[in-house]
Short mmCIF file of C-alpha atoms and ligand atoms in Angstrom, two decimals:
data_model
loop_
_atom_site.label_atom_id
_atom_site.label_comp_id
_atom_site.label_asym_id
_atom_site.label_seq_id
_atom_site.Cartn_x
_atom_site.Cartn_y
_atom_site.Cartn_z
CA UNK H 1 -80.11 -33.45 -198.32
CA UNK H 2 -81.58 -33.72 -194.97
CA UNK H 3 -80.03 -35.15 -191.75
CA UNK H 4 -76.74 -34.63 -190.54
CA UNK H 5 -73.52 -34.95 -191.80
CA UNK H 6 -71.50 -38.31 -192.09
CA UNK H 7 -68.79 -38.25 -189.59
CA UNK H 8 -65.63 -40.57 -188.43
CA UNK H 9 -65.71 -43.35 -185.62
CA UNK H 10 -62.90 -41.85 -184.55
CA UNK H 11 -59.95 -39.64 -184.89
CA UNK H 12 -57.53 -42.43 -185.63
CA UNK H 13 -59.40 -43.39 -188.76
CA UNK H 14 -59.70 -40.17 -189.85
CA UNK H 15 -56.00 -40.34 -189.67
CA UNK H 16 -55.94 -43.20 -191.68
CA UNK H 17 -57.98 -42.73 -194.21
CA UNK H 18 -55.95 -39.47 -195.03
CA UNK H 19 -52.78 -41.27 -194.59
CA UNK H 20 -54.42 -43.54 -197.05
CA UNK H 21 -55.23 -40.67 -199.38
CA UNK H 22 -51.60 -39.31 -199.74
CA UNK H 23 -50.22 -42.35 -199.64
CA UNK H 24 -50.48 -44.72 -203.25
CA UNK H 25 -49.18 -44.87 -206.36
CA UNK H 26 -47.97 -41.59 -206.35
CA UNK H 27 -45.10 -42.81 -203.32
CA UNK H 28 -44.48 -45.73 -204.93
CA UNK H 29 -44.60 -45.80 -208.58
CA UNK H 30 -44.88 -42.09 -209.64
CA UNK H 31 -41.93 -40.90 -206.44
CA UNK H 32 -39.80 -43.90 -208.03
CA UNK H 33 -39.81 -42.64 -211.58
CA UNK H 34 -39.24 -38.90 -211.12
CA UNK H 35 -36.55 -39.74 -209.22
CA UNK H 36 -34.95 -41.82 -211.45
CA UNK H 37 -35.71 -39.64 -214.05
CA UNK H 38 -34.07 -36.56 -212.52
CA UNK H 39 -31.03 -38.43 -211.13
CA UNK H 40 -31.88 -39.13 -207.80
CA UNK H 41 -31.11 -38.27 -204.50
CA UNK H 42 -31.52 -33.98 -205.21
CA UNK H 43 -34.56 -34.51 -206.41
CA UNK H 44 -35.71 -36.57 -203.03
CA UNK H 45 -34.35 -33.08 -201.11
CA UNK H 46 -36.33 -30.59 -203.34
CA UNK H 47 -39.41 -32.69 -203.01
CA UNK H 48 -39.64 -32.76 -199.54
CA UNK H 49 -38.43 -29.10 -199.31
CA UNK H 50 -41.84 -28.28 -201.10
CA UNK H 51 -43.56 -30.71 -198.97
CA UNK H 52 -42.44 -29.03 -195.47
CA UNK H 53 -42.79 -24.97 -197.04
CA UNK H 54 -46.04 -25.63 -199.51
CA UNK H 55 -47.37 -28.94 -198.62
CA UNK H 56 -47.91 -28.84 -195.18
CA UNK H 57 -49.12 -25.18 -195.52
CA UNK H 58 -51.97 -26.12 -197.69
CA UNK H 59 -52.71 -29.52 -195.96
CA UNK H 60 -53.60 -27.43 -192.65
CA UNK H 61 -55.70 -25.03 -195.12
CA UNK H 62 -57.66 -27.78 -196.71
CA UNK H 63 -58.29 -29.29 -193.21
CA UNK H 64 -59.17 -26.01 -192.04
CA UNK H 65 -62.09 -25.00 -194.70
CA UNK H 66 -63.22 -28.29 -194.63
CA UNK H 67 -63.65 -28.86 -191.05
CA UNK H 68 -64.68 -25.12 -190.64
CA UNK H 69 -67.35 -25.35 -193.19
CA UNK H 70 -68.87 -28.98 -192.81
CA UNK H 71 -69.17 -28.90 -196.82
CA UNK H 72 -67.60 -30.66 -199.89
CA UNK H 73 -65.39 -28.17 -201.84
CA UNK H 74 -67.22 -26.03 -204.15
CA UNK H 75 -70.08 -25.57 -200.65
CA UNK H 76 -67.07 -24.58 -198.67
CA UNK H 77 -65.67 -22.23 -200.74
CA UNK H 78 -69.00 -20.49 -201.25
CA UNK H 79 -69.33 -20.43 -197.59
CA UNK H 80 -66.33 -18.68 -196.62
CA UNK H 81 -66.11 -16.47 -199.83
CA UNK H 82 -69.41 -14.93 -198.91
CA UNK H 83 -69.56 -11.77 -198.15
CA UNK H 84 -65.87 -11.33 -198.79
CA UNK H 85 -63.79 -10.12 -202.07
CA UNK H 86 -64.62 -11.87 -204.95
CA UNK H 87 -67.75 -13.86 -202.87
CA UNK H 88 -69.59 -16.91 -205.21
CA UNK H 89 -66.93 -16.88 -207.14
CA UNK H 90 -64.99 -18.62 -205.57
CA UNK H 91 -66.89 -21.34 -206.38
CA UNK H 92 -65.10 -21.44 -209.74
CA UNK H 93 -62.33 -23.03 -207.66
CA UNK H 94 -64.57 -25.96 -206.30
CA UNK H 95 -65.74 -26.73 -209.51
CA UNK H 96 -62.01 -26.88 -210.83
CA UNK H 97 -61.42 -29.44 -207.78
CA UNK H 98 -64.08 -31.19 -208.93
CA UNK H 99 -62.91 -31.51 -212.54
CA UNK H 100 -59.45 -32.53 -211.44
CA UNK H 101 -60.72 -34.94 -209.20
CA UNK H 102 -62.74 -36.78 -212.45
CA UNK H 103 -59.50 -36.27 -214.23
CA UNK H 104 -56.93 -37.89 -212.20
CA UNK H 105 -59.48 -40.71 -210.57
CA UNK H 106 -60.04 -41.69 -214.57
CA UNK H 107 -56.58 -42.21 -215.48
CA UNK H 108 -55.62 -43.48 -211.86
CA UNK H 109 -57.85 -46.40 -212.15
CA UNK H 110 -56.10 -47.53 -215.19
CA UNK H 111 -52.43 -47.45 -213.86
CA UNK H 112 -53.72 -49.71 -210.74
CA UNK H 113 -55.52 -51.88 -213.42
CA UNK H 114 -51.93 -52.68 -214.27
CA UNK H 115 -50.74 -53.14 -210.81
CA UNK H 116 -53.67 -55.32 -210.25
CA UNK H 117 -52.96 -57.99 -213.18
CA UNK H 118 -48.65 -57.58 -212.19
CA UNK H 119 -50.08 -59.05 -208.64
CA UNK H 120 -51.92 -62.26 -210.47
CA UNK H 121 -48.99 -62.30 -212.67
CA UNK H 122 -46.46 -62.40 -210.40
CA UNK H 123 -47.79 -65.44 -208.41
CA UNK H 124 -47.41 -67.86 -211.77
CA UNK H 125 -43.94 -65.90 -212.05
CA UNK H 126 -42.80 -63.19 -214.75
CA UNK H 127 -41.36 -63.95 -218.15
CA UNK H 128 -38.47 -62.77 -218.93
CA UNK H 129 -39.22 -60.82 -221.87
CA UNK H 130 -41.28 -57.97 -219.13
CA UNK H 131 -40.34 -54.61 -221.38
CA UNK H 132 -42.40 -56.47 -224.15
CA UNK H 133 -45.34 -57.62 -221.78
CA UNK H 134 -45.92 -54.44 -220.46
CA UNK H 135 -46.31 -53.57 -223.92
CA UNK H 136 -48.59 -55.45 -224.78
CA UNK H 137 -50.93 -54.91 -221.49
CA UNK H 138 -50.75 -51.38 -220.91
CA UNK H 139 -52.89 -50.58 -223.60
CA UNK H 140 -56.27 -51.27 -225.06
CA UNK H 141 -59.16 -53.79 -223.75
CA UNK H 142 -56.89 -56.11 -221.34
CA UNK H 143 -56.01 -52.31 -219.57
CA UNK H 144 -59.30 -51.23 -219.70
CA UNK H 145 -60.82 -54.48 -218.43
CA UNK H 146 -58.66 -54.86 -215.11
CA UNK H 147 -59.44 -50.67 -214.48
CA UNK H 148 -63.34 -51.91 -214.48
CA UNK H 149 -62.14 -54.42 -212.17
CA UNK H 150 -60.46 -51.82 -209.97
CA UNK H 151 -63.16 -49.24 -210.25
CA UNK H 152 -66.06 -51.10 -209.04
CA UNK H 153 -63.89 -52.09 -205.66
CA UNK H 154 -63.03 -48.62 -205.53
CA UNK H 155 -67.13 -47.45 -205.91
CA UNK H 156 -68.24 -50.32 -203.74
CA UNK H 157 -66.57 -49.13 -200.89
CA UNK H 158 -67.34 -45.14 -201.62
CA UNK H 159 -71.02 -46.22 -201.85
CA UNK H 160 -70.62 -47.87 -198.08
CA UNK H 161 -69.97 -44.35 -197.04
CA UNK H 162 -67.44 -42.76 -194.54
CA UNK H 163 -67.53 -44.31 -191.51
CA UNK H 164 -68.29 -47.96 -192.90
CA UNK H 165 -67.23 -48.04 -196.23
CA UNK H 166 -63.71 -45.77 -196.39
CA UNK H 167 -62.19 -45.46 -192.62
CA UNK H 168 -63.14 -49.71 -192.52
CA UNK H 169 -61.18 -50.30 -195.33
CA UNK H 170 -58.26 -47.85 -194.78
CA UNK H 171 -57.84 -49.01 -191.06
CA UNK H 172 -56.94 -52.15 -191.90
CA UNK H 173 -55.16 -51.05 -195.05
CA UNK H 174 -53.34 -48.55 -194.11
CA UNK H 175 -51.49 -50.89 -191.58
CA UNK H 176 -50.99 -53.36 -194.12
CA UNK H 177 -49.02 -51.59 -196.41
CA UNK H 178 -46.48 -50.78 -193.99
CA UNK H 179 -45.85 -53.98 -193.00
CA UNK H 180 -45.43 -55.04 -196.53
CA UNK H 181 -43.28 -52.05 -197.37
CA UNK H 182 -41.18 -52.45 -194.85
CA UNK H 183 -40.73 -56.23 -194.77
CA UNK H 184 -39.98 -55.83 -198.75
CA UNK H 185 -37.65 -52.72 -197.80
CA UNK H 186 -35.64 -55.36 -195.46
CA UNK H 187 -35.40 -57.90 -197.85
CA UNK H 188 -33.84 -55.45 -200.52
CA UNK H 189 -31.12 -54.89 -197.91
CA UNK H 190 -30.38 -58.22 -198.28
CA UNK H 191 -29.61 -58.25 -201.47
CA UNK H 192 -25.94 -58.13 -203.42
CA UNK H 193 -25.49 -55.31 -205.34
CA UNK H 194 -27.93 -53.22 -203.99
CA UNK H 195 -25.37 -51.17 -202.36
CA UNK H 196 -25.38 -49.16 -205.66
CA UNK H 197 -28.80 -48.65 -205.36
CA UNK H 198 -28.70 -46.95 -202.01
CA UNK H 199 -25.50 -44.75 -203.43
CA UNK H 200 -27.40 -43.88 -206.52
CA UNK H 201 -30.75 -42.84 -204.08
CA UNK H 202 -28.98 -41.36 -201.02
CA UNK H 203 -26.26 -39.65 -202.43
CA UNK H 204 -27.20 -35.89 -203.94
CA UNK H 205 -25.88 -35.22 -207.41
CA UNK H 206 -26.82 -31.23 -206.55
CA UNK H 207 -26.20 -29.99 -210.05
CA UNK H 208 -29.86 -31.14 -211.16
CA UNK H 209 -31.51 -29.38 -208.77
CA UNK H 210 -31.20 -26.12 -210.04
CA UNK H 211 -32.77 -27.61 -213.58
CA UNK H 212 -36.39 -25.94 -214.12
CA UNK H 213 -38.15 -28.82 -215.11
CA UNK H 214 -36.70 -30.67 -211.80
CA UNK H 215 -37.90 -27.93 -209.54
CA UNK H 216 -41.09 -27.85 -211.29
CA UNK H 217 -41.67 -31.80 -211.49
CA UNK H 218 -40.45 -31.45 -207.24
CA UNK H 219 -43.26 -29.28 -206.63
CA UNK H 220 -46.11 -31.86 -208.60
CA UNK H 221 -44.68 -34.29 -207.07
CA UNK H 222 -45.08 -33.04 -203.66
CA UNK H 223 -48.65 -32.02 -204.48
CA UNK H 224 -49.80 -35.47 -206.06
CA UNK H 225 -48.47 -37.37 -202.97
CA UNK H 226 -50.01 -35.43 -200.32
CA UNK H 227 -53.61 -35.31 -202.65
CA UNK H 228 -53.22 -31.34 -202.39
CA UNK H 229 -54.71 -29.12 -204.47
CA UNK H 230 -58.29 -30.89 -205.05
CA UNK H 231 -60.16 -30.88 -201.95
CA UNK H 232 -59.60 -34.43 -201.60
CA UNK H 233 -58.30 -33.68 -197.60
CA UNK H 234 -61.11 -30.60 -197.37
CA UNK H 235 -63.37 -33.66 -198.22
CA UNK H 236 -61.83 -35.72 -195.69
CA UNK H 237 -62.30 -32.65 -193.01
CA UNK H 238 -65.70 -31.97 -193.86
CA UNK H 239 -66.35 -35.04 -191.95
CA UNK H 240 -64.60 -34.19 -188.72
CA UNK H 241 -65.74 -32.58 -185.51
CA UNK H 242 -63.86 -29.51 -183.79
CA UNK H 243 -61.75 -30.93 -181.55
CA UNK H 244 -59.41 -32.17 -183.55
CA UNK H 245 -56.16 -30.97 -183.99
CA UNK H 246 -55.29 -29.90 -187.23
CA UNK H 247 -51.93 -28.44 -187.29
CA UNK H 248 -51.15 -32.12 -185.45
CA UNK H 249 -52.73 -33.86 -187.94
CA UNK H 250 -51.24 -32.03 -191.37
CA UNK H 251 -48.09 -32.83 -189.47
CA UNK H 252 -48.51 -36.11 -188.88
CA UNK H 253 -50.35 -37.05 -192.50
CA UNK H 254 -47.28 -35.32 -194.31
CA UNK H 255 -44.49 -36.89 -192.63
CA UNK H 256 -46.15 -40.49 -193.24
CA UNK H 257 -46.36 -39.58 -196.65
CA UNK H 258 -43.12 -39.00 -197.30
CA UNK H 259 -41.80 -42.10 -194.99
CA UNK H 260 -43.59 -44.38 -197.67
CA UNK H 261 -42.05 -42.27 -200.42
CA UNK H 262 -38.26 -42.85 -198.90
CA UNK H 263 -38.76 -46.40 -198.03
CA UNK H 264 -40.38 -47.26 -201.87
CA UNK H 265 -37.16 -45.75 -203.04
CA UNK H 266 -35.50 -48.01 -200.39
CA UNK H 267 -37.52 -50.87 -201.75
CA UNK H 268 -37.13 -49.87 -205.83
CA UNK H 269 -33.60 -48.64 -206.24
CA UNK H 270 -31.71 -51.58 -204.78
CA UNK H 271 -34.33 -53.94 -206.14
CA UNK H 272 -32.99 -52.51 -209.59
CA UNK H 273 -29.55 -52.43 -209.59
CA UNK H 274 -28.69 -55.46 -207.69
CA UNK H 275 -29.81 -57.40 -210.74
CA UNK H 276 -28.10 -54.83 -213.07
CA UNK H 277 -31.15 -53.08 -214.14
CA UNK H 278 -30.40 -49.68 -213.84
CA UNK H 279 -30.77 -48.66 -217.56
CA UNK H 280 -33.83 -49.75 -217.82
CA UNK H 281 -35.11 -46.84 -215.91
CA UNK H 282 -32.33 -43.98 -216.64
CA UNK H 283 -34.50 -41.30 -218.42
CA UNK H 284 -37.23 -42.93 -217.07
CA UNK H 285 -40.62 -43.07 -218.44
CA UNK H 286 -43.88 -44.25 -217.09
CA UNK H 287 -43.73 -47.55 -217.51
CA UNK H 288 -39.87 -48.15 -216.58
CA UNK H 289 -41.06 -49.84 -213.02
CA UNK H 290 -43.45 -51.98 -214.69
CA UNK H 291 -40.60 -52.94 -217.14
CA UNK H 292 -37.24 -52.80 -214.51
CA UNK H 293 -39.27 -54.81 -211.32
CA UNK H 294 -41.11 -57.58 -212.80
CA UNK H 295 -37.75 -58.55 -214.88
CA UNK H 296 -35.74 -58.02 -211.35
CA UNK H 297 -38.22 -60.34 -209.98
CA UNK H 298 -38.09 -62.84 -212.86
CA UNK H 299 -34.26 -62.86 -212.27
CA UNK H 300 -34.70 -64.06 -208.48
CA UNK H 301 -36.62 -67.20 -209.17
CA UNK H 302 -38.94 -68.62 -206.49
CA UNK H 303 -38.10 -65.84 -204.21
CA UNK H 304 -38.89 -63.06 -207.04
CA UNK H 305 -42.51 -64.67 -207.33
CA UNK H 306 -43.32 -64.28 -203.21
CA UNK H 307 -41.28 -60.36 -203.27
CA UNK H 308 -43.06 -59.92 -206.97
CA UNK H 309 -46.40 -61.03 -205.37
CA UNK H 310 -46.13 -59.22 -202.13
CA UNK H 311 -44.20 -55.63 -204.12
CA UNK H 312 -47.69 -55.53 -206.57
CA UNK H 313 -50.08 -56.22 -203.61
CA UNK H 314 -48.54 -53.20 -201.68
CA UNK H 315 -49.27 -50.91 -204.85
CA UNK H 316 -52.81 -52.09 -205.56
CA UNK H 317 -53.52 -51.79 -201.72
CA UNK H 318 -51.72 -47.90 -201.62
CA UNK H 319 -53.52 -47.30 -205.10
CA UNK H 320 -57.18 -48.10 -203.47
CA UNK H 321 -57.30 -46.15 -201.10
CA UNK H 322 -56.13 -43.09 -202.76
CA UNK H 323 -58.86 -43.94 -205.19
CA UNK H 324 -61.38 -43.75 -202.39
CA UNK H 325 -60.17 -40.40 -201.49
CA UNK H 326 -60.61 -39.33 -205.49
CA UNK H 327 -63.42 -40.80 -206.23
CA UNK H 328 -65.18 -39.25 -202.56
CA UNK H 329 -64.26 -35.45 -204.14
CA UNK H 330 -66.88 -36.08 -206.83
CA UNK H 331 -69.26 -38.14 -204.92
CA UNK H 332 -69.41 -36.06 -202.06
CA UNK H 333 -70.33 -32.78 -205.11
CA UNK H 334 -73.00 -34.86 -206.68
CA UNK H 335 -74.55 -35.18 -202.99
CA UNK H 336 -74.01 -31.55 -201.65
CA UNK H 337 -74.80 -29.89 -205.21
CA UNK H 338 -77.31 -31.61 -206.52
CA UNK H 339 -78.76 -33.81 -204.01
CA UNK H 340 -78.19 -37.08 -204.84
CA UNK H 341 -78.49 -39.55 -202.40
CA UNK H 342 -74.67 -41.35 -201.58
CA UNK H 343 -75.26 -44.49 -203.54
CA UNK H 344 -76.57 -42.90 -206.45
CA UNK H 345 -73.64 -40.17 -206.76
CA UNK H 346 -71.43 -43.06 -205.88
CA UNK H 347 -72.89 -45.16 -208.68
CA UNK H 348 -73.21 -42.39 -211.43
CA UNK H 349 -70.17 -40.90 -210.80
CA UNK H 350 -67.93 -43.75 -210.61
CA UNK H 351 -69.41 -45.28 -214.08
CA UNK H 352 -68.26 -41.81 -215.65
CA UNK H 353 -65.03 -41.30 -214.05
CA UNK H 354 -64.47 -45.48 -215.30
CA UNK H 355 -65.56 -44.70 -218.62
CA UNK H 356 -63.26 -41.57 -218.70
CA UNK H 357 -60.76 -43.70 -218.18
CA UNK H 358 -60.82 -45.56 -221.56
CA UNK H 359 -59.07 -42.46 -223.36
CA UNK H 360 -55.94 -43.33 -220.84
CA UNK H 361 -56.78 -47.30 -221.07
CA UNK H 362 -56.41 -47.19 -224.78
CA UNK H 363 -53.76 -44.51 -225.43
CA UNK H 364 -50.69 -44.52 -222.90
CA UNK H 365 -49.67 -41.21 -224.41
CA UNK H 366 -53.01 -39.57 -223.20
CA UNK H 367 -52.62 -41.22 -219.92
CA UNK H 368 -48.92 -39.13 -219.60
CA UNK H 369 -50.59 -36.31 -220.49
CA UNK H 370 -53.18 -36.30 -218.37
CA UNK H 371 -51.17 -36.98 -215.33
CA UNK H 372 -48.75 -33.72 -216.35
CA UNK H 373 -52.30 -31.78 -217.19
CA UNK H 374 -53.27 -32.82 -213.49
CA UNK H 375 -50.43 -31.91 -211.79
CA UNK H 376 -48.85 -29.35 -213.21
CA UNK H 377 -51.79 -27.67 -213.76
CA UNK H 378 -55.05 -28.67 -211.84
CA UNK H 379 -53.11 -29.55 -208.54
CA UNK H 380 -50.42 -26.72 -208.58
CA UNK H 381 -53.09 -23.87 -209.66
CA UNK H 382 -55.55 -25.28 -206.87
CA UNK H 383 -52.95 -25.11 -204.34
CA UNK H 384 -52.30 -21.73 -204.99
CA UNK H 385 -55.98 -20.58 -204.83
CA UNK H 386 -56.27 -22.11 -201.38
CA UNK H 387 -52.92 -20.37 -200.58
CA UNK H 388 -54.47 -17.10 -201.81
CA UNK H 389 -58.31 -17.89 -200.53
CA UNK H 390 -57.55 -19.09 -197.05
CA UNK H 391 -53.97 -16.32 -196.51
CA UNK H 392 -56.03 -12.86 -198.25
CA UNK H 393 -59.92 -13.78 -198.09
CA UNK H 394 -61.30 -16.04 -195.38
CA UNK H 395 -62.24 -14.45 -192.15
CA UNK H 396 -60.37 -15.73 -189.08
CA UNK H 397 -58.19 -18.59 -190.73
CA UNK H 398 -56.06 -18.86 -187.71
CA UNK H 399 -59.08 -19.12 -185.49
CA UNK H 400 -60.57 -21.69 -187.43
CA UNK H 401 -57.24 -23.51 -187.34
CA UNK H 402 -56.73 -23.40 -183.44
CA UNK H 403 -59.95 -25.08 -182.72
CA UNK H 404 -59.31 -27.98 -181.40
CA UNK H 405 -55.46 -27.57 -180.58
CA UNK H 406 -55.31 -24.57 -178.67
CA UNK H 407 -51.48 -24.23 -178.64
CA UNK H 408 -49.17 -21.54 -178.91
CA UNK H 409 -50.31 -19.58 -181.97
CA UNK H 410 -46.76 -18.35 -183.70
CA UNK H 411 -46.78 -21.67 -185.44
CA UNK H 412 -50.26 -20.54 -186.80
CA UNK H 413 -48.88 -17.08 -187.57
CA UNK H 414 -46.06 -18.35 -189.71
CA UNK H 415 -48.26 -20.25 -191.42
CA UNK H 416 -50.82 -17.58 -192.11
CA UNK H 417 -47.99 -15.74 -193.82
CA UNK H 418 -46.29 -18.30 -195.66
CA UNK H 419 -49.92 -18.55 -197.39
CA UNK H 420 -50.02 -15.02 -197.95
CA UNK H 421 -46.30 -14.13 -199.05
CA UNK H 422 -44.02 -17.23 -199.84
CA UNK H 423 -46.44 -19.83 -201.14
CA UNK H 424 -47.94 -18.22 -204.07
CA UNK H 425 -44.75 -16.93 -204.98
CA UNK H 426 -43.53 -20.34 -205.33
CA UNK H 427 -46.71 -21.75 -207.32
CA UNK H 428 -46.46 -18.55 -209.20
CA UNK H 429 -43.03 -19.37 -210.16
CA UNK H 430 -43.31 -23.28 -210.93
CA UNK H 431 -46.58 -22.29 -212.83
CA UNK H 432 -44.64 -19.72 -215.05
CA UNK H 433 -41.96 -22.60 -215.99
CA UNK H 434 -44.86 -25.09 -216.40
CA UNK H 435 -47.94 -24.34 -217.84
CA UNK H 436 -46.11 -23.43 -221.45
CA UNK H 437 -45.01 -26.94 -221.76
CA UNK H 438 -47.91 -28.74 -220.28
CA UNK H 439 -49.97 -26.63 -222.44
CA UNK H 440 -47.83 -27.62 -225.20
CA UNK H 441 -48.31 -31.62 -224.70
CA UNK H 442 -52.03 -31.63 -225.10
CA UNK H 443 -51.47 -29.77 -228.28
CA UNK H 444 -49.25 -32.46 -229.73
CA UNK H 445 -51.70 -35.11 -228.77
CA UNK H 446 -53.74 -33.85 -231.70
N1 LIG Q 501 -51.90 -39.00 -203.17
C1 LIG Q 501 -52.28 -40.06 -204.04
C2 LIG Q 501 -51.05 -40.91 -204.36
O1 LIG Q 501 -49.97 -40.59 -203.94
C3 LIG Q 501 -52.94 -39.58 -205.29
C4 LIG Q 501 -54.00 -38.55 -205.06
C5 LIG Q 501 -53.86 -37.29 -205.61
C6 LIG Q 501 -55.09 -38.83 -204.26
C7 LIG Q 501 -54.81 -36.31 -205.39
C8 LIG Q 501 -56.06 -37.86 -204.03
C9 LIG Q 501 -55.90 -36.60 -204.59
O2 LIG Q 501 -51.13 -41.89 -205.02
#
């Protein structure tokens, strides 16, 4: 396509709109239930172990290629494979991003769908009977319907493009949610019988952590919460100029991500034991929070409906503009690969990432699948290509990285290696302990 590239008003909304990437469903609902599910406060430890030794690492190389290049993934990975070891091939991994990206945006859409009607709901109040109502909603046309609704916000504002459609919308977003999260975070404080809560959150039970399937679900997690691992960020960066600081900025979009994370658990976990709740989500499952809250809600009468209201808004705010950042990975391919003009790749795409979605909208069990295929898999296994591509194959990574922030360069040098040496051993690792049983749950889908 001719012309120049899109590009941000300013640095702060670039900011933003990543913050606004790594920050959705994944802090809230998705950080909630693998903690509850692997008892707590270890897991909290582990996850933002992997986010300070692999997540960071791999934010500054996404932010790096896709700054560096000016091009949406599978263009920026040809351009700095060329003429180096392995060269167009490393297209392969842009492609991958590109699936994953189609993958997760599909089955995404649907879980917001549900946050979306548990915001209408909550205003008339919830029933009591919730673990049945979820039941009931989570699957077939009513789930399907309220992802449409979700999806054509979500494509509206990706058609607006970069600077008007997605850094408008996460600039006043992105402020939004913290209010709410924190405001909601105070209120649980407030709140009798939450102390158990806190204890059960805060206080490390360390024996789980050494559990494979902890350690591996840690390292998703941390991946799915920061939007690693699918060029979703290297989108972002494509859109920046060079004198922005990117080692700042991986910083400071990391560590925001994980303050939602801690204060959703601070919001969730007394929430659900103040009203006695807690086995609801012991051995949690998917939909545990949409079961455990709206019944903790129902039990705190008229203030339940404003918290309810207020809890389900915060989600379906978090939720679109991670979708944004999703749905962008494939819009900006259809554009840069085969020349589609931005509302057309925002239209075509979107309809076929929406219809994607009805496998997950109809069939909860492919929508858990899915989600382990895409993190497990997809996001670990793309994070350790960039590990390997930007540590062992691009020219001048630490160059590219110092544009822009001109510090001392031993941070840069550390971070060089950890690419090389420590982070693929790690994704090699949690790989090794995961892909057998991911690879095993699409089989017994069929
Ligand atoms: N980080 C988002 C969340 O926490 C999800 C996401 C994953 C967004 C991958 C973009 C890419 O909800």
């Amino acid at each position: 396509m001719a012309g120049s590239r899109e590009r941000w008003n300013s640095k702060a909304g670039f900011v933003f709109a990543a913050v606004g990437s790594a920050v959705g469903l994944g802090n809230m609902w998705r950080f909630s239930y693998m903690t509850a599910e692997s008892g707590g406060a270890a897991f909290v430890a582990l996850y933002l172990g992997f986010t300070v030794l692999v997540g960071v690492p791999i934010m500054l190389a996404e932010l790096t290629i896709g700054r560096g290049s000016g091009k949406s993934p599978i263009q920026a990975l040809a351009h700095y494979g060329r003429d180096r070891l392995g060269g167009s091939a490393w297209k392969a991994l842009g492609v991958v991003f590109v699936l994953a990206g189609f993958i997760i945006i599909s089955y995404y859409g649907v879980i917001a769908g549900w946050t979306l009607r548990y915001a209408a709901e909550a205003l008339v109040g919830f029933g009591s009977d919730a673990g049945a109502h979820f039941g009931e909603i989570s699957e077939g046309l009513d789930a399907f319907l309220f992802h449409v609704v979700f999806m054509a916000v979500t494509i509206a504002i990706v058609r607006r493009g970069v600077s008007s459609g997605i850094e408008r919308v996460s600039l006043v977003a992105m402020p939004a949610l913290l209010v709410l999260v924190i405001g909601i975070a105070l209120y649980a404080a407030t709140l009798d019988g939450g102390s158990a809560g806190y204890a059960y959150y805060l206080n490390a039970d360390f024996a789980n952590v050494f559990s494979t399937k902890v350690v591996v679900d840690a390292a998703g997690q941390a991946f799915f919460s920061l939007s690693l691992g699918m060029g979703a960020i290297l989108t972002y960066a494509s859109y920046l100029d060079r004198d922005n600081n990117l080692p700042a900025q991986s910083g400071v979009i990391a560590a925001s991500d994980f303050g939602v994370a801690f204060l959703a658990g601070l919001m969730v976990f007394p929430l659900i034991f103040a009203l006695g709740l807690e086995g609801e989500v012991s051995g949690s499952t998917i939909g545990a929070l949409f079961v455990a809250l709206p019944k903790a809600f129902a039990g705190m009468g008229a203030a339940g409906q404003v918290v309810g209201f207020l809890f389900f808004v915060a989600l379906v705010v978090g939720a679109l503009t991670s979708a944004i950042s999703l749905l962008e990975v494939v819009v900006s391919a259809g554009m840069d690969g085969l020349g589609w003009e931005r509302p057309r790749s925002a239209i075509v795409m979107g309809v076929a990432a929406t219809a994607m979605g009805a496998a997950s909208a109809w069939n909860i069990k492919v929508l858990g699948v899915m989600d382990g295929v895409a993190n497990n898999l997809f996001l670990v296994g793309g994070g350790l290509g960039l590990a390997l591509f930007v540590g062992w194959i691009m020219k001048d990574p630490i160059e590219e990285a110092n544009e822009g922030a001109g510090g001392s360069r031993i941070w840069l040098v550390i971070w060089l290696n950890l690419l090389r040496f420590a982070v693929p051993i790690v994704l090699i690792w949690v790989l090794w302990h995961s892909v057998p049983e991911t690879l095993r749950s699409v089989a017994d889908l069929f």
